[in-house]
PDB file of C-alpha atoms in Angstrom:
ATOM      1  CA  MET A   1      58.683 117.123 101.525  1.00  0.00           C
ATOM      2  CA  ALA A   2      62.263 116.046  99.775  1.00  0.00           C
ATOM      3  CA  HIS A   3      64.144 113.313 101.878  1.00  0.00           C
ATOM      4  CA  VAL A   4      67.499 114.392 103.306  1.00  0.00           C
ATOM      5  CA  THR A   5      69.755 111.709 104.245  1.00  0.00           C
ATOM      6  CA  GLU A   6      71.766 112.416 107.390  1.00  0.00           C
ATOM      7  CA  LEU A   7      75.772 112.726 106.318  1.00  0.00           C
ATOM      8  CA  ALA A   8      77.831 110.696 109.178  1.00  0.00           C
ATOM      9  CA  PRO A   9      80.629 112.562 111.300  1.00  0.00           C
ATOM     10  CA  GLY A  10      83.733 113.663 108.190  1.00  0.00           C
ATOM     11  CA  VAL A  11      81.624 113.689 105.400  1.00  0.00           C
ATOM     12  CA  VAL A  12      81.657 116.993 103.819  1.00  0.00           C
ATOM     13  CA  PRO A  13      80.490 118.023 100.654  1.00  0.00           C
ATOM     14  CA  GLY A  14      83.444 118.681  97.904  1.00  0.00           C
ATOM     15  CA  LEU A  15      87.483 117.755  98.238  1.00  0.00           C
ATOM     16  CA  PRO A  16      89.853 119.603 100.812  1.00  0.00           C
ATOM     17  CA  ARG A  17      91.740 122.259  99.267  1.00  0.00           C
ATOM     18  CA  GLN A  18      94.547 121.047 101.440  1.00  0.00           C
ATOM     19  CA  ALA A  19      94.077 117.523  98.809  1.00  0.00           C
ATOM     20  CA  PRO A  20      96.993 116.710  96.351  1.00  0.00           C
ATOM     21  CA  ALA A  21      96.257 116.219  92.992  1.00  0.00           C
ATOM     22  CA  PRO A  22      96.155 112.388  92.044  1.00  0.00           C
ATOM     23  CA  GLY A  23      99.469 110.859  91.081  1.00  0.00           C
ATOM     24  CA  TRP A  24      98.129 107.418  89.772  1.00  0.00           C
ATOM     25  CA  ALA A  25      98.430 107.356  85.380  1.00  0.00           C
ATOM     26  CA  ALA A  26      98.848 103.624  84.988  1.00  0.00           C
ATOM     27  CA  ARG A  27      96.255 102.548  82.790  1.00  0.00           C
ATOM     28  CA  ALA A  28      97.377  99.140  80.963  1.00  0.00           C
ATOM     29  CA  PRO A  29      97.935  96.086  82.645  1.00  0.00           C
ATOM     30  CA  ALA A  30     102.042  96.132  82.117  1.00  0.00           C
ATOM     31  CA  GLU A  31     101.754  99.882  83.935  1.00  0.00           C
ATOM     32  CA  ILE A  32      99.672  98.930  86.632  1.00  0.00           C
ATOM     33  CA  LEU A  33     102.488  95.774  87.046  1.00  0.00           C
ATOM     34  CA  THR A  34     105.282  98.175  88.209  1.00  0.00           C
ATOM     35  CA  ALA A  35     103.389 101.478  89.414  1.00  0.00           C
ATOM     36  CA  PHE A  36     103.398 102.575  92.383  1.00  0.00           C
ATOM     37  CA  ASP A  37     101.978 105.297  94.469  1.00  0.00           C
ATOM     38  CA  TYR A  38     104.408 106.874  97.275  1.00  0.00           C
ATOM     39  CA  GLY A  39     101.887 110.049  97.330  1.00  0.00           C
ATOM     40  CA  ARG A  40     102.286 113.302  98.275  1.00  0.00           C
ATOM     41  CA  VAL A  41     105.926 113.086 101.248  1.00  0.00           C
ATOM     42  CA  SER A  42     106.431 114.872 104.062  1.00  0.00           C
ATOM     43  CA  GLN A  43     107.327 115.360 107.615  1.00  0.00           C
ATOM     44  CA  LEU A  44     104.766 115.824 110.475  1.00  0.00           C
ATOM     45  CA  PRO A  45     105.816 117.588 113.768  1.00  0.00           C
ATOM     46  CA  GLY A  46     108.148 114.535 115.983  1.00  0.00           C
ATOM     47  CA  GLY A  47     109.838 113.400 112.231  1.00  0.00           C
ATOM     48  CA  GLN A  48     106.835 111.170 111.299  1.00  0.00           C
ATOM     49  CA  THR A  49     106.610 110.797 107.659  1.00  0.00           C
ATOM     50  CA  LEU A  50     103.913 111.351 106.329  1.00  0.00           C
ATOM     51  CA  ARG A  51     101.745 110.225 102.981  1.00  0.00           C
ATOM     52  CA  GLU A  52      98.894 112.137 101.313  1.00  0.00           C
ATOM     53  CA  TYR A  53      97.006 110.919  98.302  1.00  0.00           C
ATOM     54  CA  THR A  54      93.992 111.888  96.554  1.00  0.00           C
ATOM     55  CA  PHE A  55      91.230 108.892  94.928  1.00  0.00           C
ATOM     56  CA  ILE A  56      88.036 109.843  92.692  1.00  0.00           C
ATOM     57  CA  ALA A  57      85.577 107.626  92.346  1.00  0.00           C
ATOM     58  CA  GLN A  58      84.367 107.660  88.809  1.00  0.00           C
ATOM     59  CA  GLU A  59      82.664 106.150  86.157  1.00  0.00           C
ATOM     60  CA  THR A  60      84.999 104.653  83.850  1.00  0.00           C
ATOM     61  CA  GLU A  61      84.533 102.374  80.212  1.00  0.00           C
ATOM     62  CA  ILE A  62      87.348 100.137  80.139  1.00  0.00           C
ATOM     63  CA  GLU A  63      88.813  97.211  77.892  1.00  0.00           C
ATOM     64  CA  VAL A  64      88.035  94.102  79.478  1.00  0.00           C
ATOM     65  CA  ALA A  65      89.430  92.180  76.609  1.00  0.00           C
ATOM     66  CA  LYS A  66      89.951  92.501  73.068  1.00  0.00           C
ATOM     67  CA  GLY A  67      86.666  95.085  71.253  1.00  0.00           C
ATOM     68  CA  VAL A  68      84.761  94.250  75.280  1.00  0.00           C
ATOM     69  CA  MET A  69      83.868  97.552  76.954  1.00  0.00           C
ATOM     70  CA  PHE A  70      83.554  97.333  80.729  1.00  0.00           C
ATOM     71  CA  PRO A  71      81.031 100.121  81.849  1.00  0.00           C
ATOM     72  CA  ALA A  72      83.336 100.209  85.410  1.00  0.00           C
ATOM     73  CA  TRP A  73      83.572 102.243  88.495  1.00  0.00           C
ATOM     74  CA  THR A  74      87.227 102.807  89.442  1.00  0.00           C
ATOM     75  CA  TYR A  75      89.837 105.272  91.771  1.00  0.00           C
ATOM     76  CA  ASN A  76      91.621 107.535  89.832  1.00  0.00           C
ATOM     77  CA  GLY A  77      90.214 105.759  86.414  1.00  0.00           C
ATOM     78  CA  SER A  78      91.997 102.064  86.690  1.00  0.00           C
ATOM     79  CA  VAL A  79      90.983  98.307  87.526  1.00  0.00           C
ATOM     80  CA  PRO A  80      92.900  97.628  89.792  1.00  0.00           C
ATOM     81  CA  GLY A  81      93.304 100.900  91.331  1.00  0.00           C
ATOM     82  CA  PRO A  82      96.318 103.172  93.053  1.00  0.00           C
ATOM     83  CA  THR A  83      98.590 100.633  94.634  1.00  0.00           C
ATOM     84  CA  ILE A  84      99.622 102.896  97.431  1.00  0.00           C
ATOM     85  CA  ARG A  85     103.293 102.101  98.702  1.00  0.00           C
ATOM     86  CA  CYS A  86     104.569 103.026 101.968  1.00  0.00           C
ATOM     87  CA  THR A  87     106.514 101.607 105.299  1.00  0.00           C
ATOM     88  CA  GLU A  88     105.546 100.735 108.499  1.00  0.00           C
ATOM     89  CA  GLY A  89     105.020 103.331 110.673  1.00  0.00           C
ATOM     90  CA  ASP A  90     103.655 105.874 107.700  1.00  0.00           C
ATOM     91  CA  ARG A  91     101.213 108.294 108.914  1.00  0.00           C
ATOM     92  CA  VAL A  92      98.930 107.694 105.497  1.00  0.00           C
ATOM     93  CA  ARG A  93      95.776 110.462 104.456  1.00  0.00           C
ATOM     94  CA  ILE A  94      93.339 109.812 102.090  1.00  0.00           C
ATOM     95  CA  TYR A  95      91.441 112.111 100.478  1.00  0.00           C
ATOM     96  CA  PHE A  96      88.318 110.307  98.913  1.00  0.00           C
ATOM     97  CA  GLN A  97      86.059 112.202  96.776  1.00  0.00           C
ATOM     98  CA  ASN A  98      82.794 110.375  95.185  1.00  0.00           C
ATOM     99  CA  GLY A  99      82.039 112.070  91.646  1.00  0.00           C
ATOM    100  CA  THR A 100      80.182 109.273  90.568  1.00  0.00           C
ATOM    101  CA  ARG A 101      76.190 108.705  90.461  1.00  0.00           C
ATOM    102  CA  HIS A 102      75.884 106.011  93.237  1.00  0.00           C
ATOM    103  CA  PRO A 103      77.438 105.835  97.556  1.00  0.00           C
ATOM    104  CA  HIS A 104      81.081 104.552  97.902  1.00  0.00           C
ATOM    105  CA  THR A 105      83.537 104.060 100.609  1.00  0.00           C
ATOM    106  CA  ILE A 106      87.572 102.543 101.239  1.00  0.00           C
ATOM    107  CA  HIS A 107      87.461  99.630 103.154  1.00  0.00           C
ATOM    108  CA  LEU A 108      91.730  98.989 104.058  1.00  0.00           C
ATOM    109  CA  HIS A 109      92.757  96.096 105.180  1.00  0.00           C
ATOM    110  CA  GLY A 110      94.927  96.310 108.504  1.00  0.00           C
ATOM    111  CA  VAL A 111      95.400  97.783 111.880  1.00  0.00           C
ATOM    112  CA  HIS A 112      93.270 101.035 112.434  1.00  0.00           C
ATOM    113  CA  PRO A 113      90.423 102.994 113.594  1.00  0.00           C
ATOM    114  CA  ALA A 114      86.833 102.051 113.646  1.00  0.00           C
ATOM    115  CA  SER A 115      85.925 105.377 111.611  1.00  0.00           C
ATOM    116  CA  MET A 116      88.468 104.712 109.221  1.00  0.00           C
ATOM    117  CA  ASP A 117      87.618 101.030 108.629  1.00  0.00           C
ATOM    118  CA  GLY A 118      85.421 102.599 104.992  1.00  0.00           C
ATOM    119  CA  VAL A 119      82.028 100.927 105.980  1.00  0.00           C
ATOM    120  CA  PHE A 120      79.718 103.184 108.390  1.00  0.00           C
ATOM    121  CA  GLU A 121      80.905 106.688 106.898  1.00  0.00           C
ATOM    122  CA  GLN A 122      79.163 106.268 103.290  1.00  0.00           C
ATOM    123  CA  VAL A 123      79.851 109.095 101.146  1.00  0.00           C
ATOM    124  CA  PRO A 124      77.244 110.469  98.377  1.00  0.00           C
ATOM    125  CA  PRO A 125      77.861 111.570  95.277  1.00  0.00           C
ATOM    126  CA  GLY A 126      79.858 114.664  95.305  1.00  0.00           C
ATOM    127  CA  HIS A 127      81.277 113.975  98.888  1.00  0.00           C
ATOM    128  CA  SER A 128      84.410 113.190  99.785  1.00  0.00           C
ATOM    129  CA  TYR A 129      85.777 111.762 103.445  1.00  0.00           C
ATOM    130  CA  THR A 130      89.581 111.661 104.835  1.00  0.00           C
ATOM    131  CA  TYR A 131      91.190 108.371 106.109  1.00  0.00           C
ATOM    132  CA  GLU A 132      94.115 108.685 107.783  1.00  0.00           C
ATOM    133  CA  PHE A 133      95.952 105.890 109.803  1.00  0.00           C
ATOM    134  CA  ASP A 134      99.202 104.976 110.344  1.00  0.00           C
ATOM    135  CA  ALA A 135     100.424 101.960 108.226  1.00  0.00           C
ATOM    136  CA  ASP A 136     100.642  98.752 110.457  1.00  0.00           C
ATOM    137  CA  PRO A 137     101.476  96.095 110.494  1.00  0.00           C
ATOM    138  CA  TRP A 138     103.637  95.704 107.580  1.00  0.00           C
ATOM    139  CA  GLY A 139     102.758  93.343 104.417  1.00  0.00           C
ATOM    140  CA  LEU A 140     100.355  92.985 101.995  1.00  0.00           C
ATOM    141  CA  PHE A 141      96.818  94.375 101.990  1.00  0.00           C
ATOM    142  CA  PRO A 142      94.127  94.458  99.730  1.00  0.00           C
ATOM    143  CA  TYR A 143      91.007  97.979  99.764  1.00  0.00           C
ATOM    144  CA  HIS A 144      87.931  97.952  97.923  1.00  0.00           C
ATOM    145  CA  CYS A 145      84.547  99.537  97.749  1.00  0.00           C
ATOM    146  CA  HIS A 146      82.318  98.746 101.152  1.00  0.00           C
ATOM    147  CA  THR A 147      78.628  99.735  99.787  1.00  0.00           C
ATOM    148  CA  MET A 148      76.132  97.928 100.084  1.00  0.00           C
ATOM    149  CA  PRO A 149      75.804  95.361  97.863  1.00  0.00           C
ATOM    150  CA  ILE A 150      79.210  94.876  98.693  1.00  0.00           C
ATOM    151  CA  ARG A 151      79.947  92.324  95.527  1.00  0.00           C
ATOM    152  CA  LYS A 152      78.655  94.382  92.894  1.00  0.00           C
ATOM    153  CA  HIS A 153      81.113  97.135  94.019  1.00  0.00           C
ATOM    154  CA  ILE A 154      83.801  94.940  94.307  1.00  0.00           C
ATOM    155  CA  GLU A 155      83.130  93.450  90.467  1.00  0.00           C
ATOM    156  CA  LYS A 156      82.381  97.150  89.198  1.00  0.00           C
ATOM    157  CA  GLY A 157      86.315  97.543  89.379  1.00  0.00           C
ATOM    158  CA  LEU A 158      86.756  99.413  93.121  1.00  0.00           C
ATOM    159  CA  TYR A 159      89.338  97.733  94.461  1.00  0.00           C
ATOM    160  CA  GLY A 160      93.277  97.664  95.004  1.00  0.00           C
ATOM    161  CA  THR A 161      97.099  97.730  96.423  1.00  0.00           C
ATOM    162  CA  MET A 162      98.491  98.813  99.498  1.00  0.00           C
ATOM    163  CA  ILE A 163     101.705  97.671 100.265  1.00  0.00           C
ATOM    164  CA  VAL A 164     103.171  98.371 103.566  1.00  0.00           C
ATOM    165  CA  ASP A 165     106.987  98.073 103.924  1.00  0.00           C
ATOM    166  CA  PRO A 166     108.252  96.435 106.320  1.00  0.00           C
ATOM    167  CA  PRO A 167     111.144  98.627 109.009  1.00  0.00           C
ATOM    168  CA  THR A 168     113.977  96.361 107.106  1.00  0.00           C
ATOM    169  CA  PRO A 169     113.343  96.727 103.298  1.00  0.00           C
ATOM    170  CA  ARG A 170     113.171  93.760 101.487  1.00  0.00           C
ATOM    171  CA  GLU A 171     116.385  92.246  99.791  1.00  0.00           C
ATOM    172  CA  PRO A 172     115.928  93.957  96.253  1.00  0.00           C
ATOM    173  CA  ALA A 173     114.411  92.080  93.553  1.00  0.00           C
ATOM    174  CA  HIS A 174     112.359  92.826  90.179  1.00  0.00           C
ATOM    175  CA  GLU A 175     108.404  93.652  91.997  1.00  0.00           C
ATOM    176  CA  LEU A 176     105.138  92.809  90.086  1.00  0.00           C
ATOM    177  CA  VAL A 177     101.838  94.021  91.271  1.00  0.00           C
ATOM    178  CA  MET A 178      99.138  91.160  89.842  1.00  0.00           C
ATOM    179  CA  VAL A 179      95.806  91.245  90.536  1.00  0.00           C
ATOM    180  CA  MET A 180      93.662  88.638  90.203  1.00  0.00           C
ATOM    181  CA  ASN A 181      90.154  89.889  88.541  1.00  0.00           C
ATOM    182  CA  GLY A 182      86.843  88.865  86.688  1.00  0.00           C
ATOM    183  CA  PHE A 183      84.294  91.116  84.906  1.00  0.00           C
ATOM    184  CA  ASP A 184      80.737  90.282  84.561  1.00  0.00           C
ATOM    185  CA  THR A 185      80.214  91.161  80.706  1.00  0.00           C
ATOM    186  CA  ASP A 186      76.665  90.074  80.343  1.00  0.00           C
ATOM    187  CA  VAL A 187      75.239  91.362  83.708  1.00  0.00           C
ATOM    188  CA  ASP A 188      74.071  87.618  84.655  1.00  0.00           C
ATOM    189  CA  GLY A 189      75.879  87.208  87.977  1.00  0.00           C
ATOM    190  CA  GLU A 190      78.943  85.291  86.516  1.00  0.00           C
ATOM    191  CA  ASN A 191      82.022  86.698  85.044  1.00  0.00           C
ATOM    192  CA  GLU A 192      82.723  86.113  81.623  1.00  0.00           C
ATOM    193  CA  VAL A 193      86.601  87.434  81.495  1.00  0.00           C
ATOM    194  CA  TYR A 194      89.012  86.501  84.095  1.00  0.00           C
ATOM    195  CA  THR A 195      92.101  88.973  83.938  1.00  0.00           C
ATOM    196  CA  VAL A 196      95.624  89.645  85.939  1.00  0.00           C
ATOM    197  CA  ASN A 197      95.071  93.671  86.289  1.00  0.00           C
ATOM    198  CA  GLY A 198      92.142  94.426  84.148  1.00  0.00           C
ATOM    199  CA  VAL A 199      92.774  93.320  80.142  1.00  0.00           C
ATOM    200  CA  ALA A 200      92.082  89.394  79.569  1.00  0.00           C
ATOM    201  CA  ASN A 201      94.784  87.498  77.782  1.00  0.00           C
ATOM    202  CA  TYR A 202      97.332  90.856  78.355  1.00  0.00           C
ATOM    203  CA  PHE A 203     100.904  88.985  79.176  1.00  0.00           C
ATOM    204  CA  ASN A 204     100.100  86.333  76.822  1.00  0.00           C
ATOM    205  CA  GLU A 205     100.100  89.226  74.136  1.00  0.00           C
ATOM    206  CA  HIS A 206     102.928  91.003  76.100  1.00  0.00           C
ATOM    207  CA  PRO A 207     105.384  88.479  77.439  1.00  0.00           C
ATOM    208  CA  ILE A 208     107.149  90.298  80.670  1.00  0.00           C
ATOM    209  CA  GLU A 209     110.465  90.543  80.355  1.00  0.00           C
ATOM    210  CA  LEU A 210     112.863  88.721  83.056  1.00  0.00           C
ATOM    211  CA  LYS A 211     116.959  88.334  83.337  1.00  0.00           C
ATOM    212  CA  VAL A 212     117.874  84.186  84.261  1.00  0.00           C
ATOM    213  CA  GLY A 213     118.839  84.109  88.474  1.00  0.00           C
ATOM    214  CA  ALA A 214     117.169  87.614  88.605  1.00  0.00           C
ATOM    215  CA  LEU A 215     115.013  87.638  91.718  1.00  0.00           C
ATOM    216  CA  VAL A 216     111.745  88.289  91.259  1.00  0.00           C
ATOM    217  CA  ARG A 217     108.859  89.196  93.348  1.00  0.00           C
ATOM    218  CA  VAL A 218     104.925  89.128  92.441  1.00  0.00           C
ATOM    219  CA  TYR A 219     102.643  90.780  95.044  1.00  0.00           C
ATOM    220  CA  LEU A 220      99.692  88.742  93.908  1.00  0.00           C
ATOM    221  CA  SER A 221      96.099  89.376  95.282  1.00  0.00           C
ATOM    222  CA  ASN A 222      92.831  87.851  94.526  1.00  0.00           C
ATOM    223  CA  MET A 223      89.786  90.457  93.815  1.00  0.00           C
ATOM    224  CA  THR A 224      87.226  87.659  91.832  1.00  0.00           C
ATOM    225  CA  GLU A 225      83.678  88.288  91.679  1.00  0.00           C
ATOM    226  CA  PHE A 226      81.170  85.829  92.119  1.00  0.00           C
ATOM    227  CA  ASP A 227      83.659  82.965  92.110  1.00  0.00           C
ATOM    228  CA  PRO A 228      85.435  81.855  96.049  1.00  0.00           C
ATOM    229  CA  ILE A 229      88.991  81.340  94.430  1.00  0.00           C
ATOM    230  CA  ASN A 230      90.889  81.674  92.101  1.00  0.00           C
ATOM    231  CA  SER A 231      94.239  80.347  91.662  1.00  0.00           C
ATOM    232  CA  PHE A 232      98.147  81.047  90.190  1.00  0.00           C
ATOM    233  CA  HIS A 233     100.499  78.598  88.950  1.00  0.00           C
ATOM    234  CA  LEU A 234     104.084  79.226  87.350  1.00  0.00           C
ATOM    235  CA  HIS A 235     105.479  76.722  85.444  1.00  0.00           C
ATOM    236  CA  GLY A 236     109.090  75.781  84.455  1.00  0.00           C
ATOM    237  CA  ASN A 237     110.130  76.928  88.571  1.00  0.00           C
ATOM    238  CA  MET A 238     108.619  77.101  91.811  1.00  0.00           C
ATOM    239  CA  PHE A 239     108.356  80.162  94.186  1.00  0.00           C
ATOM    240  CA  LYS A 240     108.926  80.997  97.985  1.00  0.00           C
ATOM    241  CA  LEU A 241     105.376  81.712  99.221  1.00  0.00           C
ATOM    242  CA  TYR A 242     104.561  83.923 102.042  1.00  0.00           C
ATOM    243  CA  ARG A 243     100.711  84.427 103.068  1.00  0.00           C
ATOM    244  CA  SER A 244      99.999  88.188 103.239  1.00  0.00           C
ATOM    245  CA  GLY A 245     103.659  89.619 102.665  1.00  0.00           C
ATOM    246  CA  THR A 246     104.029  89.527 107.068  1.00  0.00           C
ATOM    247  CA  SER A 247     107.249  87.469 107.106  1.00  0.00           C
ATOM    248  CA  THR A 248     110.004  86.920 105.218  1.00  0.00           C
ATOM    249  CA  THR A 249     110.996  83.430 106.637  1.00  0.00           C
ATOM    250  CA  ASN A 250     109.654  80.109 106.963  1.00  0.00           C
ATOM    251  CA  PRO A 251     107.848  80.444 103.305  1.00  0.00           C
ATOM    252  CA  GLU A 252     106.587  77.649 101.419  1.00  0.00           C
ATOM    253  CA  LEU A 253     107.817  76.383  98.774  1.00  0.00           C
ATOM    254  CA  THR A 254     105.786  75.319  95.902  1.00  0.00           C
ATOM    255  CA  ASP A 255     104.314  76.352  91.639  1.00  0.00           C
ATOM    256  CA  THR A 256     100.123  76.736  92.902  1.00  0.00           C
ATOM    257  CA  VAL A 257      99.035  78.813  95.172  1.00  0.00           C
ATOM    258  CA  MET A 258      95.324  79.174  95.599  1.00  0.00           C
ATOM    259  CA  LEU A 259      93.482  82.324  96.848  1.00  0.00           C
ATOM    260  CA  CYS A 260      90.058  83.193  98.055  1.00  0.00           C
ATOM    261  CA  GLN A 261      88.167  86.484  97.546  1.00  0.00           C
ATOM    262  CA  GLY A 262      90.325  89.407  99.599  1.00  0.00           C
ATOM    263  CA  GLU A 263      93.440  86.944 100.529  1.00  0.00           C
ATOM    264  CA  ARG A 264      97.062  87.767  99.212  1.00  0.00           C
ATOM    265  CA  ALA A 265     100.462  86.261  99.253  1.00  0.00           C
ATOM    266  CA  VAL A 266     104.430  87.311  97.962  1.00  0.00           C
ATOM    267  CA  LEU A 267     105.914  85.072  95.549  1.00  0.00           C
ATOM    268  CA  GLU A 268     109.749  85.070  94.958  1.00  0.00           C
ATOM    269  CA  PHE A 269     111.542  83.108  92.520  1.00  0.00           C
ATOM    270  CA  ARG A 270     114.352  83.310  90.004  1.00  0.00           C
ATOM    271  CA  TYR A 271     114.502  81.265  86.370  1.00  0.00           C
ATOM    272  CA  LYS A 272     117.327  78.889  86.358  1.00  0.00           C
ATOM    273  CA  TYR A 273     116.440  78.716  82.502  1.00  0.00           C
ATOM    274  CA  PRO A 274     116.223  81.184  79.605  1.00  0.00           C
ATOM    275  CA  GLY A 275     112.926  80.777  77.563  1.00  0.00           C
ATOM    276  CA  LYS A 276     108.923  81.520  77.673  1.00  0.00           C
ATOM    277  CA  PHE A 277     107.602  80.521  80.735  1.00  0.00           C
ATOM    278  CA  MET A 278     103.912  80.248  81.397  1.00  0.00           C
ATOM    279  CA  PHE A 279     101.485  81.793  84.291  1.00  0.00           C
ATOM    280  CA  HIS A 280      97.633  81.185  84.799  1.00  0.00           C
ATOM    281  CA  ALA A 281      95.372  80.366  86.904  1.00  0.00           C
ATOM    282  CA  HIS A 282      95.120  76.432  87.674  1.00  0.00           C
ATOM    283  CA  GLN A 283      91.507  76.771  86.980  1.00  0.00           C
ATOM    284  CA  SER A 284      90.921  75.886  83.697  1.00  0.00           C
ATOM    285  CA  GLU A 285      88.045  77.782  82.825  1.00  0.00           C
ATOM    286  CA  PHE A 286      89.037  80.671  84.737  1.00  0.00           C
ATOM    287  CA  ALA A 287      92.818  80.407  82.119  1.00  0.00           C
ATOM    288  CA  GLU A 288      90.467  80.339  78.481  1.00  0.00           C
ATOM    289  CA  LEU A 289      89.009  83.069  79.320  1.00  0.00           C
ATOM    290  CA  GLY A 290      91.641  84.785  79.797  1.00  0.00           C
ATOM    291  CA  TRP A 291      93.915  84.385  82.981  1.00  0.00           C
ATOM    292  CA  MET A 292      97.643  83.422  81.172  1.00  0.00           C
ATOM    293  CA  GLY A 293     100.387  84.696  80.283  1.00  0.00           C
ATOM    294  CA  PHE A 294     104.240  84.885  79.977  1.00  0.00           C
ATOM    295  CA  PHE A 295     107.592  85.052  81.226  1.00  0.00           C
ATOM    296  CA  ASP A 296     110.128  85.569  79.292  1.00  0.00           C
ATOM    297  CA  VAL A 297     113.880  84.600  80.686  1.00  0.00           C
ATOM    298  CA  LYS A 298     116.182  86.413  78.673  1.00  0.00           C
ATOM    299  CA  ALA A 299     119.655  84.910  78.955  1.00  0.00           C
TER     300      ALA A 299
END
């Protein structure tokens, strides 16, 4: 007699008809750097903003360094996955379909009901689950699969960023999303490649252009598995550090920040001088294995 696994409440076969088409097309690290997914926007009775997303777990082969292919698990085809962007108080609804051969979930950091936490509602292949919650509080949050073994599901690529903007918007800036990660390409339980946004040395070969005096805001998170910490070091400058992005006052002024797994921060800075300035992990091994790049600052 075949074994039948009982589905958690809310887990259903297929994807609900009302789910919108996935709106995320970013693949290259430079595209992920500045892409924000605002979802399908409408108004609920009473005026609350509703943002709807469709996430599909996929098995996707990606290039993580020149000539090095990696059999990733992705949300909507990229590592990291879509950058969700909303404002505090918005209703967020995510239709999640599992298109892989393994069970998966989406665990979102932040405040929400237990049934929206992505731990117990395991979604088997071919099934879906709808997450719905009010974005609260404002800040910078990661999301990731929470299926056991968790570190395997994260290391394979099932993670991304959610930005919840404050009701009073931050000062306009050149905004960049950077997700620090690593890839175990020979399945030995250690990372052979380290990156920001998925490809080793990408921003070494494709420097990020900035302008002297312009405010730059980096949404930085650490989704590196196997190594307890990762870090960001900025050359020729200092940045204001807002941990978890939950405040716009009393920042720390520094040029280096270390983040534990899942930790994140908002960094703000302006360059005083033109030229090429390096940024990289301050673990030398990580930098030498791909986690480094340049800002090309123009006058």
